[in-house]
Coordinates of C-alpha atoms in Angstrom, one line a residue:
M1 CA 30.8 0.2 -15.6
N2 CA 29.9 -3.3 -16.5
G3 CA 26.4 -4.8 -16.7
A4 CA 26.2 -5.9 -13.1
Q5 CA 27.1 -2.3 -11.8
A6 CA 24.5 -1.1 -14.4
M7 CA 21.6 -3.0 -12.6
V8 CA 22.6 -1.7 -9.1
K9 CA 22.8 1.4 -10.6
C10 CA 19.2 1.3 -11.9
L11 CA 18.0 0.1 -8.6
E12 CA 19.4 3.0 -7.3
N13 CA 17.6 5.2 -9.5
E14 CA 14.3 3.7 -8.6
G15 CA 14.8 4.4 -4.9
V16 CA 15.3 0.7 -3.9
E17 CA 16.5 0.3 -0.2
M18 CA 16.3 -3.5 0.0
V19 CA 17.0 -6.6 -2.3
F20 CA 15.8 -9.9 -0.9
G21 CA 17.8 -12.9 -2.4
Y22 CA 20.5 -16.2 -2.2
P23 CA 23.6 -15.7 -4.4
G24 CA 25.0 -18.1 -6.8
V25 CA 27.5 -18.3 -9.6
A26 CA 25.1 -16.8 -12.4
I27 CA 24.1 -13.8 -10.3
C28 CA 27.3 -13.1 -8.4
P29 CA 28.5 -10.4 -10.3
F30 CA 25.6 -8.4 -9.4
Y31 CA 25.9 -9.3 -5.7
D32 CA 29.5 -8.3 -5.9
S33 CA 28.2 -4.8 -7.2
L34 CA 25.6 -4.5 -4.6
L35 CA 28.2 -4.4 -1.8
D36 CA 29.6 -1.0 -3.2
T37 CA 26.1 0.4 -2.3
D38 CA 23.8 1.6 0.6
I39 CA 21.0 -1.0 -0.8
K40 CA 20.7 -3.6 1.9
S41 CA 21.0 -7.5 0.8
V42 CA 18.6 -9.5 2.9
L43 CA 20.0 -13.0 2.7
I44 CA 16.8 -15.8 2.8
R45 CA 17.1 -19.4 3.4
T46 CA 15.2 -20.7 0.0
E47 CA 14.6 -18.6 -3.1
Q48 CA 10.8 -19.0 -2.8
N49 CA 10.8 -16.7 0.4
A50 CA 13.0 -14.0 -1.8
A51 CA 9.6 -13.4 -3.6
H52 CA 7.4 -13.8 -0.6
A53 CA 9.5 -11.1 1.4
A54 CA 9.8 -8.9 -1.3
S55 CA 6.0 -9.2 -1.9
G56 CA 5.7 -8.4 1.8
L57 CA 7.7 -5.3 1.4
A58 CA 5.8 -4.1 -1.5
R59 CA 2.2 -5.0 0.1
V60 CA 3.4 -2.7 3.2
T61 CA 5.1 -0.2 1.6
G62 CA 3.4 0.4 -1.8
K63 CA 6.7 0.1 -3.5
V64 CA 8.0 -2.3 -5.9
G65 CA 9.8 -5.1 -4.1
V66 CA 12.9 -6.5 -5.4
C67 CA 14.4 -10.2 -5.1
A68 CA 17.3 -11.8 -6.9
V69 CA 18.8 -15.1 -7.3
T70 CA 20.7 -17.6 -9.6
S71 CA 20.1 -19.4 -12.5
G72 CA 18.3 -22.8 -12.8
P73 CA 17.2 -24.0 -9.6
G74 CA 17.1 -20.8 -7.7
A75 CA 15.1 -19.1 -10.5
T76 CA 12.4 -22.2 -10.6
N77 CA 12.2 -22.0 -6.7
L78 CA 11.2 -18.3 -7.3
I79 CA 8.1 -19.0 -9.1
T80 CA 5.7 -19.8 -6.1
G81 CA 6.5 -16.6 -4.9
I82 CA 5.9 -14.8 -8.4
A83 CA 2.8 -16.7 -8.8
T84 CA 1.6 -15.4 -5.4
A85 CA 2.1 -12.0 -6.3
F86 CA 0.6 -12.4 -9.8
A87 CA -2.6 -13.6 -8.1
D88 CA -2.7 -10.7 -5.5
S89 CA -1.6 -8.0 -7.9
I90 CA 1.6 -7.2 -6.1
P91 CA 4.2 -5.2 -8.1
L92 CA 7.7 -7.2 -8.0
V93 CA 10.8 -6.8 -10.0
C94 CA 12.6 -10.4 -10.0
I95 CA 16.0 -10.5 -11.0
T96 CA 17.5 -13.8 -12.2
G97 CA 20.8 -14.9 -13.1
Q98 CA 21.6 -17.0 -16.3
V99 CA 24.2 -19.1 -17.8
N100 CA 26.4 -17.7 -20.7
S101 CA 24.5 -16.4 -23.7
E102 CA 26.2 -18.7 -26.3
L103 CA 25.3 -21.8 -23.8
I104 CA 21.4 -21.1 -23.7
G105 CA 19.4 -24.0 -25.1
S106 CA 22.4 -26.8 -24.4
D107 CA 21.2 -27.9 -21.2
V108 CA 24.3 -26.9 -19.2
F109 CA 24.7 -27.2 -15.6
Q110 CA 21.7 -25.1 -13.6
E111 CA 20.1 -23.7 -16.8
A112 CA 16.4 -23.4 -17.0
D113 CA 14.3 -21.4 -19.4
I114 CA 12.7 -19.0 -16.7
T115 CA 11.2 -16.7 -19.0
G116 CA 9.2 -19.6 -20.6
A117 CA 8.5 -21.4 -17.1
A118 CA 7.3 -18.2 -15.6
E119 CA 5.2 -16.8 -18.4
S120 CA 1.6 -17.6 -16.7
F121 CA 2.7 -15.7 -13.7
V122 CA 4.4 -12.5 -14.8
K123 CA 3.0 -9.3 -16.5
Y124 CA 6.2 -9.5 -18.3
S125 CA 9.7 -11.1 -18.8
Y126 CA 12.9 -10.1 -20.3
L127 CA 16.0 -11.9 -21.3
V128 CA 18.8 -9.2 -21.4
K129 CA 20.9 -9.7 -24.3
N130 CA 23.0 -6.7 -24.6
A131 CA 24.4 -4.8 -21.5
E132 CA 23.6 -1.6 -23.1
D133 CA 19.9 -2.4 -22.9
I134 CA 20.0 -2.7 -18.9
P135 CA 18.9 0.7 -18.3
Q136 CA 16.0 0.7 -21.0
I137 CA 14.8 -2.5 -19.5
F138 CA 14.9 -1.9 -15.7
K139 CA 13.1 1.4 -16.4
E140 CA 10.2 -0.6 -18.4
A141 CA 10.2 -3.3 -15.8
F142 CA 9.7 -0.7 -12.9
Y143 CA 6.9 1.2 -14.9
I144 CA 5.2 -2.2 -15.9
A145 CA 5.1 -3.8 -12.6
N146 CA 3.7 -0.6 -10.7
T147 CA 1.1 0.6 -13.2
G148 CA -2.2 -0.5 -14.5
R149 CA -2.9 -3.7 -12.7
K150 CA 0.1 -4.2 -10.8
G151 CA 1.9 -7.5 -10.7
P152 CA 5.4 -9.4 -11.1
V153 CA 8.0 -8.5 -14.1
L154 CA 11.2 -10.8 -14.5
I155 CA 14.4 -9.7 -15.6
D156 CA 16.7 -12.8 -16.7
V157 CA 20.3 -11.7 -17.1
P158 CA 23.2 -14.0 -18.5
I159 CA 26.5 -13.8 -16.6
D160 CA 28.5 -12.8 -19.4
V161 CA 25.9 -10.1 -19.8
Q162 CA 26.3 -8.9 -16.3
N163 CA 30.4 -8.7 -16.8
A164 CA 29.9 -7.0 -20.2
P165 CA 31.0 -3.3 -20.5
V166 CA 28.2 -0.6 -20.5
R167 CA 30.2 2.2 -22.3
K168 CA 27.2 4.9 -21.7
F169 CA 25.0 4.6 -19.0
K170 CA 22.0 6.7 -18.8
Y171 CA 19.0 6.0 -17.2
P172 CA 15.5 7.0 -18.7
D173 CA 13.5 9.7 -17.2
S174 CA 10.2 8.4 -18.4
V175 CA 8.5 5.4 -20.1
S176 CA 6.6 5.5 -23.6
M177 CA 5.7 2.1 -24.5
R178 CA 3.6 1.8 -27.7
T179 CA 2.2 -1.7 -26.7
Y180 CA 1.3 -0.8 -23.2
K181 CA -0.7 1.9 -22.3
P182 CA -3.1 1.2 -19.4
T183 CA -6.4 3.2 -18.8
V184 CA -6.3 5.3 -15.5
K185 CA -9.1 7.5 -15.8
G186 CA -12.5 6.1 -16.1
H187 CA -14.9 7.1 -19.2
I188 CA -17.0 10.2 -17.9
V189 CA -20.2 8.7 -19.5
Q190 CA -19.9 5.6 -17.9
I191 CA -19.4 7.4 -14.4
K192 CA -22.3 9.6 -15.3
K193 CA -24.3 6.0 -16.0
V194 CA -23.5 4.6 -12.4
I195 CA -24.4 8.1 -11.0
A196 CA -28.0 7.9 -12.7
E197 CA -28.4 4.1 -11.6
L198 CA -27.3 5.0 -7.9
E199 CA -30.0 7.9 -7.9
K200 CA -32.8 5.4 -8.9
A201 CA -31.3 2.5 -6.6
K202 CA -32.9 2.1 -2.8
R203 CA -30.3 -0.4 -1.9
P204 CA -27.0 -0.1 -3.2
V205 CA -23.8 -1.7 -1.7
I206 CA -20.0 -1.1 -2.7
C207 CA -18.2 -4.1 -2.3
A208 CA -14.2 -3.2 -2.4
G209 CA -11.6 -5.5 -3.5
G210 CA -7.7 -5.3 -3.0
G211 CA -7.8 -2.8 -6.0
V212 CA -8.8 -0.4 -3.8
L213 CA -5.9 -0.7 -1.5
L214 CA -3.2 -1.4 -4.6
G215 CA -5.0 2.0 -6.0
D216 CA -4.4 4.0 -2.8
A217 CA -8.2 4.7 -3.2
Q218 CA -9.5 4.1 0.3
K219 CA -9.7 7.7 1.6
L220 CA -11.7 8.5 -1.6
L221 CA -14.0 5.4 -1.2
R222 CA -14.6 6.0 2.5
E223 CA -15.6 9.8 1.7
F224 CA -17.9 8.6 -1.2
S225 CA -19.6 6.2 1.0
H226 CA -20.0 8.8 3.8
R227 CA -21.1 11.5 2.0
H228 CA -23.9 9.5 0.2
K229 CA -24.5 7.1 3.2
I230 CA -23.8 3.7 1.0
P231 CA -22.9 0.7 2.8
V232 CA -19.5 -0.9 2.0
V233 CA -18.8 -4.7 2.4
T234 CA -14.9 -6.2 1.1
T235 CA -13.6 -9.2 -0.2
M236 CA -10.7 -10.8 1.7
M237 CA -8.3 -9.0 -0.2
G238 CA -10.1 -5.6 0.3
I239 CA -10.1 -5.7 4.3
G240 CA -8.9 -2.3 5.1
A241 CA -10.4 -0.4 2.6
M242 CA -13.0 0.7 5.4
Q243 CA -12.2 0.7 9.1
T244 CA -13.5 -2.2 10.8
E245 CA -15.6 -0.4 13.1
D246 CA -17.2 2.1 10.7
P247 CA -20.8 2.1 10.9
L248 CA -21.1 1.8 7.1
Y249 CA -18.9 -1.2 6.9
F250 CA -20.7 -4.6 7.2
G251 CA -17.8 -7.1 6.9
M252 CA -16.2 -9.4 4.4
V253 CA -18.3 -11.5 1.9
G254 CA -17.8 -14.8 0.5
N255 CA -18.0 -18.4 2.0
N256 CA -15.9 -17.7 5.0
G257 CA -17.1 -13.9 5.3
A258 CA -19.8 -12.2 7.5
P259 CA -23.4 -13.4 7.2
C260 CA -24.7 -9.8 7.1
A261 CA -22.3 -9.0 4.5
N262 CA -23.5 -11.9 2.4
R263 CA -27.3 -11.0 3.0
A264 CA -26.4 -7.3 2.0
M265 CA -24.9 -8.6 -1.4
N266 CA -28.0 -10.9 -1.9
E267 CA -30.7 -8.2 -1.2
A268 CA -29.0 -5.2 -2.7
D269 CA -30.6 -3.7 -5.8
M270 CA -27.4 -2.4 -7.0
I271 CA -23.9 -3.6 -6.5
I272 CA -21.1 -1.4 -7.3
M273 CA -17.9 -4.0 -7.4
V274 CA -14.6 -2.3 -7.3
G275 CA -11.2 -3.6 -7.7
A276 CA -12.3 -7.4 -7.1
R277 CA -12.2 -10.4 -9.5
V278 CA -15.6 -11.9 -8.5
A279 CA -13.9 -14.9 -8.0
D280 CA -15.2 -18.0 -6.1
R281 CA -14.0 -17.2 -2.3
A282 CA -15.9 -13.7 -2.6
V283 CA -18.8 -14.7 -4.8
N284 CA -19.4 -18.5 -5.1
Q285 CA -22.4 -17.9 -7.3
P286 CA -21.7 -15.1 -9.6
E287 CA -25.6 -15.6 -11.3
I288 CA -27.0 -14.1 -7.9
I289 CA -25.2 -11.1 -8.1
T290 CA -26.3 -10.4 -11.5
K291 CA -30.1 -11.6 -11.2
N292 CA -32.4 -8.6 -10.7
K293 CA -29.6 -6.2 -9.7
V294 CA -27.5 -3.5 -11.4
L295 CA -24.3 -4.4 -11.3
V296 CA -21.3 -1.9 -12.0
H297 CA -17.8 -3.6 -12.2
M298 CA -15.0 -1.2 -12.0
D299 CA -11.4 -2.3 -12.6
V300 CA -8.1 -0.9 -14.0
D301 CA -7.7 -4.5 -15.8
P302 CA -10.5 -4.7 -18.6
A303 CA -9.7 -8.4 -18.9
E304 CA -11.5 -9.0 -15.4
I305 CA -14.5 -7.0 -16.3
G306 CA -17.3 -9.6 -17.2
K307 CA -14.8 -12.5 -16.8
N308 CA -17.0 -14.3 -13.8
A309 CA -20.3 -12.1 -14.1
G310 CA -21.6 -9.8 -16.7
P311 CA -21.9 -6.3 -15.6
T312 CA -24.6 -3.8 -16.3
I313 CA -22.1 -0.9 -16.4
P314 CA -18.5 -1.8 -17.0
L315 CA -16.1 0.6 -16.0
V316 CA -12.1 0.6 -16.5
G317 CA -10.0 2.7 -14.8
D318 CA -8.0 3.4 -11.5
A319 CA -10.1 3.2 -8.4
K320 CA -8.8 6.4 -7.2
H321 CA -9.4 8.4 -10.2
I322 CA -12.8 7.0 -10.6
F323 CA -14.0 8.1 -7.2
S324 CA -12.4 11.2 -7.3
D325 CA -14.6 11.6 -10.3
M326 CA -17.5 10.4 -8.8
L327 CA -17.3 12.8 -5.8
E328 CA -17.8 15.7 -8.4
Q329 CA -21.1 14.5 -9.7
E330 CA -24.1 15.6 -8.3
L331 CA -26.2 12.3 -6.3
D332 CA -29.5 12.9 -4.9
G333 CA -30.2 9.6 -3.0
D334 CA -31.6 8.4 0.3
Y335 CA -30.3 4.9 1.5
S336 CA -30.9 5.6 5.4
E337 CA -33.9 2.8 5.5
W338 CA -31.1 0.3 4.1
V339 CA -28.6 1.1 6.2
V340 CA -30.9 0.5 9.2
C341 CA -31.9 -2.5 7.9
L342 CA -28.2 -3.8 7.7
Q343 CA -27.8 -2.3 11.2
E344 CA -30.5 -4.4 12.5
Y345 CA -29.2 -7.7 10.5
E346 CA -26.0 -7.1 12.0
K347 CA -27.0 -7.2 15.6
T348 CA -29.2 -10.3 15.1
M349 CA -26.7 -12.1 13.0
T350 CA -24.1 -12.0 15.4
D351 CA -21.9 -15.2 16.4
T352 CA -23.9 -17.7 18.6
R353 CA -21.0 -20.0 19.4
K354 CA -20.3 -20.9 23.1
P355 CA -16.6 -21.6 23.4
D356 CA -15.5 -23.8 26.1
P357 CA -14.0 -21.6 28.5
A358 CA -11.3 -24.1 29.5
F359 CA -9.6 -23.6 25.9
V360 CA -8.5 -20.2 24.4
D361 CA -11.1 -19.1 22.0
P362 CA -9.3 -18.0 18.6
A363 CA -11.8 -15.4 17.6
E364 CA -11.7 -13.9 21.1
F365 CA -7.9 -13.9 21.3
V366 CA -7.7 -12.4 17.9
R367 CA -10.2 -9.4 18.9
R368 CA -8.2 -8.9 22.1
L369 CA -4.9 -8.9 20.4
S370 CA -5.9 -6.5 17.9
D371 CA -7.3 -4.2 20.6
K372 CA -4.0 -3.9 22.2
M373 CA -2.3 -3.3 18.8
E374 CA -0.9 -0.1 17.8
Q375 CA -2.8 1.6 15.1
D376 CA -0.3 1.0 12.6
A377 CA 0.9 -2.3 13.7
V378 CA 1.4 -4.7 11.0
Y379 CA -0.8 -8.1 11.3
V380 CA 0.4 -11.2 9.3
A381 CA -2.0 -14.0 8.7
D382 CA -1.1 -17.5 7.1
V383 CA -3.6 -19.3 5.2
G384 CA -6.1 -21.7 6.7
Q385 CA -8.3 -21.5 9.7
N386 CA -6.3 -18.9 11.4
Q387 CA -6.8 -16.5 8.5
I388 CA -10.4 -16.9 8.7
W389 CA -10.4 -16.3 12.5
S390 CA -8.1 -13.0 11.4
C391 CA -10.4 -11.7 8.8
R392 CA -13.6 -11.8 10.9
N393 CA -12.0 -10.6 14.0
C394 CA -9.1 -8.4 13.8
K395 CA -10.2 -4.6 13.9
I396 CA -8.5 -2.5 11.2
R397 CA -8.3 1.0 12.2

């Protein structure tokens, strides 16, 4: 077995079914080895789309997306897709070919320092120097990409390493990295503080971000919301955490969000921010959500907590584990008046536009389209005004 065959064997061990990419000289040994497996190679037309397509697969399936491109311009073309996955916390393993190890640094044909160039947009990157290290590196890469705050990992493999012999292939059963141990379970003392504040609150609201979906916590969030009748709003990345027509869901927040959702955030006396960055699109003025309010910020990434708004109660951990623990706590709170108040706001703050009947109204078009769609249909919206129409009008079931 050579290094390229070992790379493919690693992907098989991880259950990878599809690799998106574009072959070139420096990654050809890998692509040649891919032909001997059941892994489907999906040819794209430009490397940027390899990362975007792998990202789409990861978003839909929850599995790690994989892409593979050649060295130099092939690798640098990948960066926009990597940066997109990094911004949205999407798990990717990005494999790039590299020139011969002894030529690295000599500016030979199609050489680029891709590990250096992508450093701002990856959770971690590897430059493979020894073919024998490939099983360990791939196991770590998939583990890093799909744990904690998920994200892209880059593996740069010189062509001579792909062709080098691997005398003993053993794929590790588990990973234990001294420098990488993400916090999964929330601290029980902090969880009890949240429950204590909820018992005192009259107008609490949960603001769910993309971390709820990435952490597969939407069912537990819905259960917690329904058990205690706590209203929920979402960021754009959090859409789908609640079903659109759920009576406790009041829409997307932010400068393009639903007026009722923004009013709920403004008038709440307690906000539980879950898996959200408190970034400008969702919260234009962070000081508003901290003034005269209890702010709880839950996130698996401790670097996000307090970055844009100082929380009253910080809570590091995975949303699924935290909601599971919170559901075990006793909570005696009555928020029925607050829910009725928001439902009245929702009725009075509806869209008052009067579209010209001579033209197609995009908002109405999206509503009718989503009525006709299957419950498990995949709806894709590009960025721009069409994204806003989609966020406001597509019904998530």
